[in-house]
Coordinates of N, CA and C in Angstrom, one line a residue:
M13 N 7.3 57.2 88.0 CA 8.4 56.4 88.7 C 7.8 55.1 89.3
K14 N 6.7 55.2 90.0 CA 6.1 54.1 90.7 C 5.7 53.0 89.6
K15 N 5.2 53.5 88.5 CA 4.7 52.6 87.4 C 5.9 51.9 86.9
C16 N 7.0 52.6 86.7 CA 8.3 52.0 86.2 C 8.8 50.9 87.1
A17 N 8.8 51.2 88.4 CA 9.2 50.3 89.4 C 8.4 49.0 89.4
R18 N 7.1 49.2 89.3 CA 6.1 48.1 89.3 C 6.4 47.2 88.1
I19 N 6.7 47.8 86.9 CA 7.0 47.0 85.7 C 8.3 46.2 85.9
I20 N 9.3 46.8 86.5 CA 10.6 46.1 86.8 C 10.4 45.0 87.7
I21 N 9.6 45.2 88.8 CA 9.3 44.1 89.7 C 8.6 42.9 89.0
L22 N 7.6 43.2 88.3 CA 6.9 42.2 87.6 C 7.7 41.4 86.6
A23 N 8.7 42.2 85.9 CA 9.6 41.5 85.0 C 10.5 40.5 85.7
L24 N 11.0 40.9 86.9 CA 11.8 40.0 87.7 C 11.1 38.8 88.1
V25 N 9.8 39.0 88.5 CA 9.0 37.8 88.9 C 8.8 36.9 87.7
S26 N 8.5 37.5 86.5 CA 8.3 36.7 85.3 C 9.6 35.9 85.0
L27 N 10.7 36.5 85.2 CA 12.0 35.8 84.9 C 12.2 34.6 85.8
Q28 N 11.8 34.8 87.1 CA 12.0 33.7 88.1 C 11.0 32.6 87.8
V29 N 9.8 33.0 87.4 CA 8.8 31.9 87.0 C 9.3 31.2 85.8
S30 N 9.9 31.9 84.8 CA 10.4 31.2 83.6 C 11.4 30.2 83.9
Q31 N 12.3 30.5 84.9 CA 13.3 29.6 85.3 C 12.7 28.3 86.0
I32 N 11.7 28.6 86.8 CA 11.0 27.5 87.5 C 10.4 26.5 86.5
L33 N 9.7 27.1 85.4 CA 9.0 26.3 84.5 C 10.0 25.4 83.8
A34 N 11.2 25.8 83.5 CA 12.1 25.0 82.8 C 12.6 23.8 83.6
Q35 N 12.5 23.8 84.9 CA 13.0 22.8 85.8 C 12.0 21.7 86.1
L36 N 10.8 21.9 85.8 CA 9.7 20.9 86.1 C 9.6 19.9 85.0
E37 N 9.6 18.6 85.3 CA 9.4 17.5 84.4 C 7.9 17.3 84.0
I38 N 7.6 17.4 82.8 CA 6.2 17.2 82.3 C 6.0 15.8 81.7
P39 N 5.0 15.1 82.2 CA 4.8 13.8 81.6 C 4.5 13.9 80.1
P40 N 5.0 12.9 79.3 CA 4.8 12.9 77.9 C 3.3 13.0 77.5
E41 N 3.0 13.8 76.5 CA 1.6 13.9 76.0 C 0.6 14.1 77.1
F42 N 1.0 14.9 78.1 CA 0.0 15.2 79.2 C -1.2 15.9 78.7
C43 N -1.0 16.9 77.8 CA -2.1 17.8 77.4 C -3.0 17.2 76.3
V44 N -2.7 16.0 75.9 CA -3.6 15.4 74.9 C -5.0 15.2 75.5
D45 N -6.0 15.7 74.8 CA -7.4 15.5 75.3 C -7.7 16.4 76.6
Q46 N -6.8 17.2 77.0 CA -7.0 18.1 78.1 C -7.6 19.5 77.6
V47 N -8.5 20.1 78.3 CA -9.0 21.4 78.0 C -7.9 22.4 78.3
P48 N -7.9 23.5 77.6 CA -6.8 24.6 77.9 C -7.0 25.1 79.3
G49 N -5.9 25.4 79.9 CA -5.9 25.9 81.3 C -4.9 25.2 82.2
H50 N -5.1 25.4 83.5 CA -4.1 24.9 84.5 C -4.7 23.5 85.0
H51 N -3.8 22.6 85.1 CA -4.1 21.2 85.6 C -3.1 20.8 86.7
A52 N -3.6 20.0 87.6 CA -2.7 19.5 88.7 C -1.7 18.6 88.1
H53 N -0.4 18.7 88.6 CA 0.6 17.7 88.2 C 0.3 16.4 88.9
P54 N 0.5 15.3 88.1 CA 0.1 13.9 88.6 C 0.9 13.4 89.8
T55 N 2.1 13.9 90.1 CA 2.9 13.4 91.1 C 3.4 14.4 92.1
D56 N 3.2 15.7 91.8 CA 3.8 16.8 92.7 C 2.6 17.7 93.1
C57 N 2.3 17.8 94.4 CA 1.2 18.6 94.9 C 1.5 20.1 94.7
T58 N 2.8 20.5 94.7 CA 3.1 21.9 94.6 C 3.2 22.4 93.1
A59 N 3.0 21.5 92.2 CA 3.1 21.8 90.8 C 1.8 21.8 90.0
F60 N 1.8 22.5 88.9 CA 0.7 22.5 87.9 C 1.2 22.5 86.5
I61 N 0.4 22.1 85.6 CA 0.7 22.1 84.2 C -0.3 22.9 83.4
Y62 N 0.2 23.8 82.5 CA -0.6 24.7 81.8 C -0.7 24.2 80.3
C63 N -1.9 23.9 79.9 CA -2.1 23.3 78.5 C -2.8 24.4 77.7
V64 N -2.4 24.5 76.4 CA -3.0 25.4 75.5 C -3.7 24.5 74.4
I65 N -4.4 25.2 73.5 CA -5.1 24.4 72.4 C -4.1 23.7 71.5
D66 N -4.4 22.4 71.3 CA -3.6 21.6 70.4 C -2.2 21.3 71.0
A67 N -2.0 21.5 72.3 CA -0.7 21.3 72.9 C -0.5 19.8 73.2
V68 N 0.7 19.3 73.2 CA 0.9 17.9 73.6 C 1.4 17.7 75.0
E69 N 2.5 18.5 75.4 CA 3.0 18.4 76.7 C 2.7 19.6 77.6
G70 N 2.6 20.8 77.1 CA 2.3 21.9 77.9 C 3.4 22.5 78.7
L71 N 3.2 23.4 79.6 CA 4.2 24.1 80.4 C 3.8 23.9 81.9
G72 N 4.8 23.7 82.7 CA 4.6 23.4 84.1 C 5.2 24.5 85.0
G73 N 4.7 24.6 86.2 CA 5.3 25.5 87.2 C 5.0 25.0 88.6
H74 N 5.7 25.7 89.6 CA 5.5 25.3 91.0 C 4.8 26.5 91.7
C75 N 3.9 26.2 92.6 CA 3.3 27.2 93.5 C 4.4 27.8 94.4
P76 N 4.3 29.1 94.7 CA 5.4 29.6 95.6 C 5.2 29.2 97.0
Y77 N 6.3 29.3 97.8 CA 6.4 29.1 99.2 C 5.7 27.8 99.7
D78 N 5.9 26.7 98.9 CA 5.4 25.4 99.3 C 3.9 25.3 99.4
L79 N 3.2 26.2 98.7 CA 1.8 26.1 98.6 C 1.4 24.9 97.6
H80 N 0.2 24.4 97.7 CA -0.2 23.3 96.9 C -1.2 23.8 95.8
F81 N -1.3 23.1 94.7 CA -2.2 23.5 93.6 C -3.5 22.8 93.9
R82 N -4.6 23.6 93.9 CA -6.0 23.0 94.0 C -6.8 23.2 92.8
P83 N -7.2 22.1 92.1 CA -8.0 22.3 90.9 C -9.3 23.0 91.2
G84 N -9.8 23.7 90.2 CA -11.1 24.4 90.4 C -12.3 23.5 90.1
E85 N -13.5 24.1 90.1 CA -14.7 23.3 89.9 C -14.8 22.9 88.4
N86 N -14.2 23.7 87.5 CA -14.2 23.3 86.1 C -12.9 22.9 85.6
P87 N -12.8 22.0 84.7 CA -11.5 21.6 84.1 C -10.7 22.7 83.6
G88 N -9.4 22.8 83.9 CA -8.5 23.9 83.4 C -8.4 25.0 84.4
E89 N -9.2 25.0 85.5 CA -9.2 26.0 86.5 C -8.5 25.5 87.7
G90 N -7.9 26.4 88.5 CA -7.2 26.1 89.7 C -6.4 27.2 90.3
T91 N -6.0 27.0 91.5 CA -5.2 28.1 92.2 C -4.3 27.5 93.2
C92 N -3.2 28.2 93.6 CA -2.3 27.8 94.6 C -2.9 28.2 96.0
T93 N -2.9 27.3 96.9 CA -3.5 27.6 98.2 C -2.7 26.8 99.3
Y94 N -3.2 26.9 100.5 CA -2.6 26.3 101.7 C -2.7 24.7 101.5
P95 N -1.7 24.0 101.8 CA -1.7 22.5 101.7 C -2.9 21.9 102.4
A96 N -3.3 22.5 103.5 CA -4.5 22.0 104.3 C -5.8 22.1 103.5
L97 N -5.8 23.1 102.5 CA -7.0 23.3 101.8 C -7.0 22.7 100.4
A98 N -5.8 22.3 99.9 CA -5.7 21.9 98.5 C -6.3 20.5 98.3
G99 N -6.2 19.6 99.3 CA -6.7 18.3 99.2 C -5.9 17.3 98.5
C100 N -4.6 17.7 98.2 CA -3.7 16.8 97.4 C -3.0 15.8 98.4
D101 N -2.5 16.3 99.5 CA -1.8 15.5 100.4 C -2.7 15.2 101.6
P102 N -3.1 14.0 101.8 CA -4.0 13.7 103.0 C -3.4 14.0 104.3
D103 N -2.1 14.1 104.4 CA -1.4 14.4 105.7 C -1.1 15.8 105.9
A104 N -1.4 16.7 104.9 CA -1.1 18.1 105.0 C -2.1 18.8 105.9
G105 N -1.6 19.7 106.7 CA -2.5 20.6 107.5 C -3.0 19.9 108.7
G106 N -2.7 18.7 109.1 CA -3.2 18.1 110.3 C -2.4 18.6 111.5
P107 N -3.0 18.3 112.7 CA -2.3 18.7 113.9 C -1.1 17.9 114.3
G108 N -0.7 17.0 113.4 CA 0.6 16.2 113.6 C 0.4 15.3 114.8
D109 N 1.5 15.1 115.5 CA 1.5 14.1 116.6 C 1.1 14.8 117.9
R110 N 0.6 16.0 117.9 CA 0.3 16.7 119.2 C -1.0 16.1 119.7
E111 N -1.0 15.6 120.9 CA -2.1 14.9 121.5 C -3.2 15.9 122.0
C112 N -4.4 15.6 121.8 CA -5.5 16.4 122.4 C -6.4 15.5 123.2
A113 N -6.1 15.5 124.5 CA -6.7 14.5 125.4 C -7.8 15.3 126.3
E114 N -8.5 14.5 127.0 CA -9.6 15.1 127.9 C -8.9 16.0 128.9
G115 N -9.4 17.2 129.0 CA -8.8 18.3 129.9 C -7.8 19.2 129.2
D116 N -7.4 18.8 128.0 CA -6.4 19.7 127.3 C -7.1 20.9 126.6
F117 N -6.3 22.0 126.5 CA -6.8 23.1 125.8 C -5.5 23.8 125.2
W118 N -5.4 23.8 123.9 CA -4.3 24.5 123.2 C -4.8 24.9 121.8
D119 N -4.0 25.9 121.3 CA -4.2 26.4 119.9 C -2.9 26.2 119.2
D120 N -2.9 25.9 117.9 CA -1.7 25.8 117.1 C -2.0 26.1 115.7
R121 N -1.1 26.8 115.0 CA -1.3 27.2 113.6 C -1.4 26.0 112.7
V122 N -2.3 26.1 111.7 CA -2.4 25.0 110.7 C -1.1 25.2 109.8
P123 N -0.3 24.1 109.7 CA 0.9 24.2 108.9 C 0.6 24.7 107.5
G124 N 1.5 25.6 107.0 CA 1.4 26.2 105.7 C 0.4 27.3 105.5
T125 N -0.2 27.8 106.6 CA -1.2 28.9 106.6 C -0.7 30.0 107.5
C126 N -1.4 31.1 107.4 CA -1.1 32.3 108.3 C -2.4 32.6 109.1
N127 N -3.6 32.3 108.5 CA -4.8 32.8 109.1 C -5.7 31.7 109.7
R128 N -5.1 30.4 109.7 CA -5.9 29.3 110.3 C -5.2 28.7 111.4
Y129 N -6.0 28.1 112.4 CA -5.3 27.5 113.5 C -6.2 26.3 114.0
F130 N -5.6 25.4 114.7 CA -6.3 24.3 115.4 C -6.6 24.7 116.8
R131 N -7.7 24.3 117.3 CA -8.1 24.5 118.7 C -8.5 23.1 119.3
C132 N -7.8 22.8 120.4 CA -8.0 21.5 121.2 C -8.8 21.9 122.4
V133 N -10.0 21.3 122.6 CA -10.7 21.5 123.8 C -11.3 20.2 124.3
N134 N -10.7 19.7 125.4 CA -11.2 18.5 126.1 C -11.3 17.3 125.1
G135 N -10.2 17.1 124.4 CA -10.1 15.9 123.5 C -10.7 16.1 122.1
E136 N -11.2 17.3 121.8 CA -11.8 17.5 120.4 C -11.0 18.6 119.8
I137 N -10.6 18.4 118.5 CA -9.9 19.4 117.7 C -10.7 19.9 116.6
T138 N -10.8 21.3 116.5 CA -11.5 21.9 115.5 C -10.5 22.9 114.7
E139 N -10.8 23.1 113.5 CA -10.0 24.1 112.7 C -10.8 25.4 112.6
R140 N -10.1 26.5 112.9 CA -10.7 27.8 112.9 C -9.9 28.8 112.0
Q141 N -10.6 29.9 111.6 CA -9.9 30.9 110.8 C -10.1 32.3 111.4
C142 N -9.0 33.0 111.3 CA -9.1 34.4 111.8 C -10.0 35.2 110.9
P143 N -10.7 36.2 111.5 CA -11.7 37.0 110.7 C -10.9 38.0 109.8
D144 N -11.6 38.5 108.8 CA -11.1 39.6 107.9 C -9.7 39.1 107.4
N145 N -8.8 40.0 107.4 CA -7.4 39.7 106.9 C -6.4 39.5 108.0
L146 N -6.9 39.1 109.2 CA -6.0 38.9 110.3 C -5.2 37.6 110.2
H147 N -4.1 37.6 110.8 CA -3.2 36.4 110.8 C -3.1 35.8 112.3
W148 N -2.9 34.5 112.4 CA -2.8 33.9 113.7 C -1.4 34.1 114.2
H149 N -1.3 34.6 115.5 CA 0.0 34.7 116.2 C 0.1 33.5 117.1
N150 N 1.0 32.6 116.8 CA 1.1 31.3 117.5 C 1.6 31.4 118.9
E151 N 2.6 32.3 119.1 CA 3.2 32.5 120.4 C 2.2 33.1 121.4
L152 N 1.5 34.1 120.9 CA 0.5 34.9 121.8 C -0.8 34.2 121.9
G153 N -1.2 33.4 120.8 CA -2.4 32.7 120.9 C -3.6 33.5 120.5
H154 N -3.5 34.4 119.6 CA -4.7 35.2 119.1 C -4.4 35.7 117.7
C155 N -5.5 36.2 117.1 CA -5.4 36.8 115.8 C -4.9 38.2 115.8
T156 N -4.1 38.7 114.9 CA -3.6 40.0 114.9 C -3.4 40.4 113.4
T157 N -2.9 41.6 113.2 CA -2.6 42.1 111.9 C -1.4 41.3 111.3
P158 N -1.4 41.2 110.0 CA -0.3 40.4 109.3 C 1.1 41.0 109.7
A159 N 1.2 42.3 109.9 CA 2.5 42.9 110.2 C 3.0 42.5 111.6
L160 N 2.1 42.2 112.5 CA 2.4 41.8 113.9 C 2.4 40.3 114.2
S161 N 2.0 39.6 113.2 CA 1.9 38.1 113.4 C 3.3 37.5 113.3
D162 N 3.4 36.3 114.0 CA 4.7 35.6 113.9 C 4.6 34.5 112.8
C163 N 3.7 34.6 111.8 CA 3.6 33.6 110.8 C 4.9 33.6 110.0
P164 N 5.4 32.4 109.8 CA 6.7 32.2 109.0 C 6.6 32.2 107.5
Y165 N 5.3 32.4 107.0 CA 5.1 32.4 105.6 C 4.8 33.7 105.1
P166 N 5.4 34.2 104.0 CA 5.0 35.5 103.4 C 3.8 35.4 102.5
L167 N 2.6 35.3 103.1 CA 1.4 35.2 102.4 C 0.6 36.4 102.4
C168 N 0.3 37.0 101.2 CA -0.5 38.2 101.1 C -2.0 38.0 101.5
S169 N -2.7 39.0 101.8 CA -4.1 38.9 102.2 C -4.9 38.5 101.0
E170 N -6.0 37.8 101.3 CA -6.9 37.4 100.2 C -7.8 38.6 99.8
N171 N -8.0 39.5 100.7 CA -8.7 40.8 100.4 C -7.8 42.0 100.7
P172 N -6.9 42.3 99.8 CA -5.9 43.4 100.0 C -6.6 44.7 100.2
P173 N -5.9 45.7 100.9 CA -6.5 47.0 101.2 C -6.6 47.7 99.8
E174 N -7.7 48.5 99.8 CA -8.0 49.3 98.5 C -7.0 50.4 98.3
E175 N -6.4 51.0 99.4 CA -5.5 52.1 99.3 C -4.1 51.7 99.9
G176 N -3.1 52.1 99.3 CA -1.7 51.8 99.9 C -1.2 50.5 99.5
L177 N 0.0 50.2 99.9 CA 0.7 48.9 99.7 C 0.6 48.0 100.9
E178 N 0.5 46.7 100.7 CA 0.5 45.8 101.7 C 2.0 45.3 101.9
L179 N 2.6 45.6 103.0 CA 4.0 45.2 103.3 C 4.0 44.1 104.3
L180 N 4.9 43.1 104.1 CA 5.0 42.0 105.1 C 6.5 41.9 105.5
P181 N 6.7 41.7 106.8 CA 8.1 41.5 107.3 C 8.6 40.1 106.8
H182 N 9.9 40.0 106.6 CA 10.5 38.7 106.4 C 10.6 37.9 107.7
P183 N 10.3 36.6 107.6 CA 10.2 35.8 108.9 C 11.5 35.6 109.6
T184 N 12.6 35.7 108.9 CA 13.9 35.4 109.6 C 15.0 36.5 109.4
D185 N 14.8 37.4 108.4 CA 15.8 38.4 108.1 C 15.3 39.8 108.3
C186 N 15.8 40.6 109.3 CA 15.3 41.9 109.6 C 15.5 42.9 108.5
N187 N 16.5 42.7 107.6 CA 16.8 43.6 106.5 C 15.8 43.4 105.3
L188 N 15.1 42.3 105.3 CA 14.2 42.1 104.2 C 12.7 42.3 104.5
Y189 N 12.0 42.5 103.5 CA 10.5 42.6 103.6 C 9.9 42.3 102.3
Y190 N 8.5 42.2 102.2 CA 7.8 41.8 101.0 C 6.8 42.9 100.7
I191 N 6.7 43.2 99.4 CA 5.6 44.0 98.9 C 4.6 43.1 98.1
C192 N 3.3 43.2 98.5 CA 2.3 42.4 97.8 C 1.8 43.1 96.5
I193 N 2.0 42.4 95.4 CA 1.6 42.9 94.1 C 0.7 41.8 93.5
D194 N -0.6 42.2 93.3 CA -1.5 41.2 92.8 C -1.6 40.0 93.7
Q195 N -1.5 40.2 95.0 CA -1.6 39.1 96.0 C -0.4 38.2 95.9
E196 N 0.7 38.6 95.3 CA 1.9 37.8 95.3 C 3.0 38.6 96.0
P197 N 3.7 38.0 97.0 CA 4.8 38.7 97.7 C 6.1 38.8 96.9
V198 N 6.6 40.0 96.8 CA 7.8 40.3 96.1 C 8.8 40.7 97.1
Q199 N 9.9 40.0 97.2 CA 10.9 40.3 98.2 C 11.7 41.6 97.9
R200 N 11.9 42.5 98.9 CA 12.7 43.7 98.8 C 13.6 43.7 100.0
S201 N 14.6 44.6 99.9 CA 15.6 44.8 101.0 C 15.7 46.2 101.4
C202 N 15.9 46.5 102.7 CA 16.2 47.8 103.2 C 17.7 48.1 102.8
A203 N 18.1 49.4 103.0 CA 19.4 49.8 102.7 C 20.4 49.1 103.7
P204 N 21.6 48.9 103.4 CA 22.5 48.2 104.3 C 22.6 48.9 105.7
G205 N 22.5 48.0 106.7 CA 22.5 48.5 108.0 C 21.1 48.9 108.6
Q206 N 20.1 48.9 107.8 CA 18.8 49.2 108.2 C 17.9 47.9 108.4
H207 N 16.9 48.1 109.2 CA 15.9 47.0 109.5 C 14.5 47.4 109.1
F208 N 13.7 46.5 108.7 CA 12.3 46.8 108.4 C 11.5 46.9 109.7
D209 N 10.8 48.0 109.8 CA 9.9 48.2 111.0 C 8.5 47.7 110.6
R210 N 8.1 46.6 111.2 CA 6.9 45.9 110.8 C 5.7 46.7 111.3
I211 N 5.8 47.5 112.3 CA 4.6 48.3 112.8 C 4.4 49.4 111.9
N212 N 5.4 50.2 111.6 CA 5.2 51.4 110.7 C 5.3 51.1 109.3
G213 N 5.9 50.0 108.9 CA 6.0 49.6 107.5 C 7.0 50.4 106.7
W214 N 8.2 50.6 107.3 CA 9.2 51.3 106.6 C 10.6 50.8 107.1
C215 N 11.7 51.2 106.4 CA 13.0 50.8 106.8 C 13.6 51.9 107.7
T216 N 14.3 51.5 108.8 CA 14.8 52.5 109.7 C 16.0 51.8 110.4
T217 N 16.5 52.5 111.5 CA 17.6 51.9 112.2 C 17.2 50.7 113.0
P218 N 18.1 49.8 113.3 CA 17.8 48.6 114.0 C 17.2 48.9 115.4
E219 N 17.6 50.0 116.0 CA 17.1 50.4 117.3 C 15.6 50.8 117.2
E220 N 15.3 51.5 116.2 CA 13.9 51.9 116.1 C 13.0 50.8 115.5
A221 N 13.5 49.9 114.7 CA 12.7 48.8 114.1 C 12.3 47.8 115.2
G222 N 13.3 47.6 116.1 CA 13.0 46.6 117.2 C 12.9 45.2 116.7
C223 N 13.5 44.9 115.6 CA 13.5 43.5 115.0 C 14.6 42.7 115.7
E224 N 14.2 41.5 116.1 CA 15.2 40.6 116.7 C 15.4 39.3 115.8

């Protein structure tokens, strides 16, 4: 039964990806003289183009959840990652307009990430990362488990647990949650009238879930 459910979920994800591929404009003859594999889109940081042998235009797609495509060390290789790490947009992932002056001390999440944050100390800003698979909690100002974090992005852990499923709460809807499959978040919903309990990782009554 679990295997069947997994196949159904992956099929739905594949359908969604196929719809996305059809919407992306591919530059004419992009894949001419390109090695087979994934390549960055020339004008869209969130997009990539997949070229095959003897292809002319190739197929394109978008990274999920506003992530950016980062080319790998070898041509045709790449992955979707945080905008601050992709290197496509020079303005992505910066501390914005928040001032860090002498005597200031503050922490703030790196935009588009869950496990990275900026730290301002006496006029100097450094970028830091939570250890292991922990996520940054911006309101409380420390690293915690993904289930307890206030991160607004459904990003699965880079090193998922060997046993059991990784479940993530939806950032704005108490009835929804995510199951991580192959490090990709797949949205699911609790039964009508129930909320997802981020601490215990299951659906229950709104009173027991404590979701606001």
